[in-house]
mmCIF file of C-alpha atoms in Angstrom:
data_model
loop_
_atom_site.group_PDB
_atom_site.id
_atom_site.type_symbol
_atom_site.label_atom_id
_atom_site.label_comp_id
_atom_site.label_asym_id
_atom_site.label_seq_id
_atom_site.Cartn_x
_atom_site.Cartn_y
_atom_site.Cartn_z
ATOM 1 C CA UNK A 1110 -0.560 21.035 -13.255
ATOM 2 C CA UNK A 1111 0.742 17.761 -13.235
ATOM 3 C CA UNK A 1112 1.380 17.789 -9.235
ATOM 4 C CA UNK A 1113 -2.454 19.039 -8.821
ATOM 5 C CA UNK A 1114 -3.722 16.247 -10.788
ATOM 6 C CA UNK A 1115 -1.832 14.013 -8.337
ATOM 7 C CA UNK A 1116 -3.209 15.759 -5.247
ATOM 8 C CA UNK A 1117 -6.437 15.028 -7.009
ATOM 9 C CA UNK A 1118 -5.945 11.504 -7.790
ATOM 10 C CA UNK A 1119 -5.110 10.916 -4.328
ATOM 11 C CA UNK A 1120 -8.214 12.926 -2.992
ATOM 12 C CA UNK A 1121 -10.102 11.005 -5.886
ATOM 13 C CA UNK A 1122 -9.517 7.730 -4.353
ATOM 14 C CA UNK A 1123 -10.355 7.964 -0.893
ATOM 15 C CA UNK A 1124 -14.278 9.802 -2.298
ATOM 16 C CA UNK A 1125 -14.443 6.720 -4.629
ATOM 17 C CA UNK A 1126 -13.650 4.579 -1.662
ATOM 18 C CA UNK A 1127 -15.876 6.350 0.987
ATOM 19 C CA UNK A 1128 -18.680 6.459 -2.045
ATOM 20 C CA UNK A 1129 -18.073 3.247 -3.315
ATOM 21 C CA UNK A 1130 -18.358 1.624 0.047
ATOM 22 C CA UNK A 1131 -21.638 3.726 1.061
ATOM 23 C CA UNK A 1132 -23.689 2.665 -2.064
ATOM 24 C CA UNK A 1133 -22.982 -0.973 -1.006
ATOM 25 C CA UNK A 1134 -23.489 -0.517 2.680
ATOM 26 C CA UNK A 1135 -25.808 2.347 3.516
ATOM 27 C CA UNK A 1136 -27.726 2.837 0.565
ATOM 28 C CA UNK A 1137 -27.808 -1.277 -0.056
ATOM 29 C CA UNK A 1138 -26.852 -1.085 -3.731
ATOM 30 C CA UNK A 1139 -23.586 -3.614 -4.217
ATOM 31 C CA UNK A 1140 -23.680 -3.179 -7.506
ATOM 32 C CA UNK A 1141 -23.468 0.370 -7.820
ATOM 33 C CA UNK A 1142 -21.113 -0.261 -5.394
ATOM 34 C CA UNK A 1143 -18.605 -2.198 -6.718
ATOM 35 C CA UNK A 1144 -18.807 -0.058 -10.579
ATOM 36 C CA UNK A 1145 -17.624 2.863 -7.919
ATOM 37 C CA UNK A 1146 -14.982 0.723 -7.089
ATOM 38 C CA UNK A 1147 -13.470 -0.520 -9.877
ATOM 39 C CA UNK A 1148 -13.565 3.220 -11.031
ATOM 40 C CA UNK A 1149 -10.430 4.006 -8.917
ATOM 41 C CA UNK A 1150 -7.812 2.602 -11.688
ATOM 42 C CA UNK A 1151 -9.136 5.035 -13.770
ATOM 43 C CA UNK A 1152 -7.194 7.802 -11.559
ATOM 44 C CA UNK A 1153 -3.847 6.115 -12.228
ATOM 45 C CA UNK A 1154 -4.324 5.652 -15.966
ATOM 46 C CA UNK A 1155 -5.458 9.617 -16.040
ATOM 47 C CA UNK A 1156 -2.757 10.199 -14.281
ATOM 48 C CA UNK A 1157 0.037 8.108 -16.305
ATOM 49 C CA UNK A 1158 -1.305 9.548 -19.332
ATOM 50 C CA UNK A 1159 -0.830 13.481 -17.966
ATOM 51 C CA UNK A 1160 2.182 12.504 -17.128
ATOM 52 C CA UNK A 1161 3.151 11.330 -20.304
ATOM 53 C CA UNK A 1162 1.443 13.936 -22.390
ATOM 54 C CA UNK A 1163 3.522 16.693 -20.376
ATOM 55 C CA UNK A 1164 7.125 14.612 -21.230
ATOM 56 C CA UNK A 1165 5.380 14.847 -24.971
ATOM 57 C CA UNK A 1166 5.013 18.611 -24.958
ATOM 58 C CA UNK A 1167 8.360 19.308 -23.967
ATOM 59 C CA UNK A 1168 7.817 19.033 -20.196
ATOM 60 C CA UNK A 1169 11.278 18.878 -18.273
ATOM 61 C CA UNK A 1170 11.378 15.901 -16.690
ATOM 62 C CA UNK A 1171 11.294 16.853 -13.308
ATOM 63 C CA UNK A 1172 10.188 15.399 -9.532
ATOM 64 C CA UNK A 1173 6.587 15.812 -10.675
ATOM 65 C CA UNK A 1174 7.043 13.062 -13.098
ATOM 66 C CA UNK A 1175 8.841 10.656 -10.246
ATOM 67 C CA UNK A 1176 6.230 11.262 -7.911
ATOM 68 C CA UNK A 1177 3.498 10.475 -10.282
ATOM 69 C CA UNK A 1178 5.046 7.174 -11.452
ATOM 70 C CA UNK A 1179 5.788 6.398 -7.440
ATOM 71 C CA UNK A 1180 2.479 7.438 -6.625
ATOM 72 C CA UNK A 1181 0.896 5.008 -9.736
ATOM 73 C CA UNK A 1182 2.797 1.826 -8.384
ATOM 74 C CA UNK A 1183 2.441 2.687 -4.412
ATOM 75 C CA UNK A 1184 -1.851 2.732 -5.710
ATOM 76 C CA UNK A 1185 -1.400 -0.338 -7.899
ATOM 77 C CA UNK A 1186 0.303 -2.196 -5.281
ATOM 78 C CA UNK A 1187 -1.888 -0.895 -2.013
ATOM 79 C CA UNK A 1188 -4.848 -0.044 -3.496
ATOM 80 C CA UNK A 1189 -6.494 -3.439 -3.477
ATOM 81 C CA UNK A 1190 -5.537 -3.923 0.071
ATOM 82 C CA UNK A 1191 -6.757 -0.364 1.482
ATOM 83 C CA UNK A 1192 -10.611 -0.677 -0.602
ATOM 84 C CA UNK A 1193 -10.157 -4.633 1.463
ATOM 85 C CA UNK A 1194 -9.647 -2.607 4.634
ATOM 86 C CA UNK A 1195 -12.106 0.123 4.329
ATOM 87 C CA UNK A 1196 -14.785 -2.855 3.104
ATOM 88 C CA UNK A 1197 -14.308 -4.683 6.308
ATOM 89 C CA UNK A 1198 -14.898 -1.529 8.585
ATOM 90 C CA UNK A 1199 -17.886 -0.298 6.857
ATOM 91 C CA UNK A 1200 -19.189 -3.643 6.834
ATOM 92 C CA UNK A 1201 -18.575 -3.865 11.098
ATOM 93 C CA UNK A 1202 -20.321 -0.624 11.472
ATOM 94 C CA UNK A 1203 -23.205 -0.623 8.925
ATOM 95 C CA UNK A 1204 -24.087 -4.015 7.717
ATOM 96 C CA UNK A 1205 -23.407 -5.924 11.033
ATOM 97 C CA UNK A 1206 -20.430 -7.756 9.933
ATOM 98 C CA UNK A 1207 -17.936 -9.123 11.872
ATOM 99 C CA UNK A 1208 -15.249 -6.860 13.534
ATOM 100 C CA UNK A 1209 -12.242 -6.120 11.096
ATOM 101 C CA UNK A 1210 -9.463 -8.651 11.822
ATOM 102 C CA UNK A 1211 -6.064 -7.163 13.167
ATOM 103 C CA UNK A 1212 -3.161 -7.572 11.682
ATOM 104 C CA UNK A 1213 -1.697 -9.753 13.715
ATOM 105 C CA UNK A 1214 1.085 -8.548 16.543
ATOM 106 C CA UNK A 1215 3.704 -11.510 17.647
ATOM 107 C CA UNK A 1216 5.576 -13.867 16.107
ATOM 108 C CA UNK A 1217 5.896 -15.638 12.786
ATOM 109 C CA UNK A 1218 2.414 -14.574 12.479
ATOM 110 C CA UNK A 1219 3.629 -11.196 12.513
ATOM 111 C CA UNK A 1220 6.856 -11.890 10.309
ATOM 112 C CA UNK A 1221 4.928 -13.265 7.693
ATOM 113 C CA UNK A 1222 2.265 -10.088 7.774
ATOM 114 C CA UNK A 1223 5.536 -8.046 7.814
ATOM 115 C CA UNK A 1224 6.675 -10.056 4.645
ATOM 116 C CA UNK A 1225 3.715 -9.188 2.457
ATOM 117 C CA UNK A 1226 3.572 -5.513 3.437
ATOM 118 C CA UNK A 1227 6.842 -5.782 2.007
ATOM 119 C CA UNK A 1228 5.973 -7.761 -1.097
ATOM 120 C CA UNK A 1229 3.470 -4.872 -1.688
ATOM 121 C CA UNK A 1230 6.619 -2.206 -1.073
ATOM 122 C CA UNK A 1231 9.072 -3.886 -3.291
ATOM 123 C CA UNK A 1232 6.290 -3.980 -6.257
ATOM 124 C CA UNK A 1233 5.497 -0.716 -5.871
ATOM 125 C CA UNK A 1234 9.136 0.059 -6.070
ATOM 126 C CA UNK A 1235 9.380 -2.475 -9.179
ATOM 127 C CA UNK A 1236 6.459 -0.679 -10.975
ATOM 128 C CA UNK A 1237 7.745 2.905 -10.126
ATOM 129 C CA UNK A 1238 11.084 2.024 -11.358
ATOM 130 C CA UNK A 1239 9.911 0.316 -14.404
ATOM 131 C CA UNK A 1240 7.107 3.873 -15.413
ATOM 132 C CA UNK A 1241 10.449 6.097 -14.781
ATOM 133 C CA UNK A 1242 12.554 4.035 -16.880
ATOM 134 C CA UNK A 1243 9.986 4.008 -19.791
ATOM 135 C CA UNK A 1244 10.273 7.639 -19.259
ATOM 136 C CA UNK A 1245 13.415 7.763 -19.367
ATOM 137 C CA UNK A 1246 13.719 6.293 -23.116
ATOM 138 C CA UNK A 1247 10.534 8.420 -23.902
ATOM 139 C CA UNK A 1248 12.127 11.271 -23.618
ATOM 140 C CA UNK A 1249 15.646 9.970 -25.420
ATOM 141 C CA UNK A 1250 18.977 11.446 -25.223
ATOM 142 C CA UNK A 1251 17.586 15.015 -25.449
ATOM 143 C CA UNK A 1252 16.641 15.608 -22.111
ATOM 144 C CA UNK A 1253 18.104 15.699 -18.700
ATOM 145 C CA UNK A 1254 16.587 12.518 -17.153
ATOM 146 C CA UNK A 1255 18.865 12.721 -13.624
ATOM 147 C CA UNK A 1256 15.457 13.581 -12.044
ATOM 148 C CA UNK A 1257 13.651 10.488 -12.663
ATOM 149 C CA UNK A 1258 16.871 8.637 -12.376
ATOM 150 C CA UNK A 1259 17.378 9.998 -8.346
ATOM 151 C CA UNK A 1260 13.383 8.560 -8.320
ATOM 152 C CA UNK A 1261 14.600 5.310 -9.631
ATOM 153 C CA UNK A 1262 17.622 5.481 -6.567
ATOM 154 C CA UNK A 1263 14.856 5.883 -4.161
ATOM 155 C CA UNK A 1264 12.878 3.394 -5.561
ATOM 156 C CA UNK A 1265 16.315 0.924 -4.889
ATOM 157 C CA UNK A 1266 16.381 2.637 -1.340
ATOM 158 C CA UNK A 1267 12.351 1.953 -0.602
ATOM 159 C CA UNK A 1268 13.034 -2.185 -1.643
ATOM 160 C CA UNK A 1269 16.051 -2.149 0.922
ATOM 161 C CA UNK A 1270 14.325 -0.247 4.191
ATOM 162 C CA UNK A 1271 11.284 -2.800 3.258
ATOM 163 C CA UNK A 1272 13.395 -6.293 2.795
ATOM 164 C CA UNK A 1273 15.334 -4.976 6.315
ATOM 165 C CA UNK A 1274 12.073 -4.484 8.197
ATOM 166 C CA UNK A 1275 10.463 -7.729 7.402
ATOM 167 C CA UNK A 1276 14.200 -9.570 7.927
ATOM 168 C CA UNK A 1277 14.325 -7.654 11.452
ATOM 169 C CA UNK A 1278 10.891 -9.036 12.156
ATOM 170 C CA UNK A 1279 12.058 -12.587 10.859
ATOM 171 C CA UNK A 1280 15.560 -12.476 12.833
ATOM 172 C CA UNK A 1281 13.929 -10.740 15.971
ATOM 173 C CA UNK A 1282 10.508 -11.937 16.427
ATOM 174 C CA UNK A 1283 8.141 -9.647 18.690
ATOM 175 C CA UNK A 1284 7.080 -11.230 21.901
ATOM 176 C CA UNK A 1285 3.258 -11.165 23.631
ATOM 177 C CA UNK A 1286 4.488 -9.379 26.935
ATOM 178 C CA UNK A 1287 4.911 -11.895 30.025
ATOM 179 C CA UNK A 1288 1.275 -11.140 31.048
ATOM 180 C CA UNK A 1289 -0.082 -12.095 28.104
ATOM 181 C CA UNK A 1290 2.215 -15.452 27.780
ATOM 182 C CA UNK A 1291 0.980 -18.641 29.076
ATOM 183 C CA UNK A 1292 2.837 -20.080 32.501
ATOM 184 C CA UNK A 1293 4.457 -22.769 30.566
ATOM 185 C CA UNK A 1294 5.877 -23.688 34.310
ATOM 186 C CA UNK A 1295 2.330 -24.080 35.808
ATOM 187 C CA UNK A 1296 1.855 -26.501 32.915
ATOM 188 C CA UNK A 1297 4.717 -28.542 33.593
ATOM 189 C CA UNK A 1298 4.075 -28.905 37.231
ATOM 190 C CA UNK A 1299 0.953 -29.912 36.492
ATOM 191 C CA UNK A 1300 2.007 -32.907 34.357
ATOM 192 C CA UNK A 1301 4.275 -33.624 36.937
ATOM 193 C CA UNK A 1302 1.491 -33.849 39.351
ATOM 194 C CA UNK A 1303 -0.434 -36.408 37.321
#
């Protein structure tokens, strides 16, 4: 039950976001809108609370309970930033808005974009990590908690791939390709010239 309720949660967020976003745009009701909206925590905390009711019951803690808490911190941690995203291309195609900006694509620019994608990763890590380890002691010395401690490894695996993506993007900067780079030699000449 527990990994339905996830599938739903995740389904769940994307109709709250496509609803959510066509009350304020199409049907010209922000309000509305926005109490859509800030409906979507709801999902997690119905979702943290099956979770824990199952442990209660005598549930063995299993991957369904890892990917619940992973799921709750990767929503927690994203969330804001994908209702930001969806807001700025419904506003572009029905309210006239400006086009959505793209993240950007070459250097330090792109480093520091790469940085808070990571920010978001490593919290979502931090938050999984901390849900499995309060289930963890929920459940107590009784039950076999390897499951949600492997979750917790991945969790330590997910902040490392992150930290090494944004360093790589840091270290090795992305370059425009030459036809897209400015003839710093024209411009010198040109000085020269003067």
């Amino acid at each position: 039950m527990l990994v339905a309720l996830i599938i739903a949660a995740e389904i769940g967020f994307w109709i709250l976001l496509a609803l959510g976003l066509s009350l304020r745009y199409l049907a010209r009701m922000p309000r509305a809108g926005l109490a859509v909206l800030l409906c979507e925590p709801l999902l997690e905390l119905v979702l943290l609370v099956a979770s824990a009711l199952d442990l209660r019951d005598g549930g063995e803690p299993g991957w369904r309970h890892g990917l619940a808490a992973v799921y709750i911190g990767f929503t927690l941690t994203h969330g804001h930033y994908l209702v930001r995203w969806g807001d700025a291309r419904f506003a572009h195609r029905f309210a006239g808005g400006p086009p959505p900006v793209k993240p950007p694509r070459y250097g330090r620019a792109r480093a520091l974009h790469e940085w808070k994608m990571s920010a978001r990763a490593v919290g979502a890590a931090a938050i999984a990590a901390a849900l499995l380890q309060g289930a963890i002691w929920f459940v107590g010395d009784g039950g076999d908690v390897d499951p949600l401690r492997m979750w917790q490894t991945r969790m330590a695996w997910v902040v490392v791939i992150a930290l090494i993506i944004a360093a790589s993007y840091t270290i090795w900067p992305k370059q425009p390709p030459r036809s897209a780079r400015p003839d710093s030699g024209a411009a010198a000449r040109e000085c020269l010239r003067r």
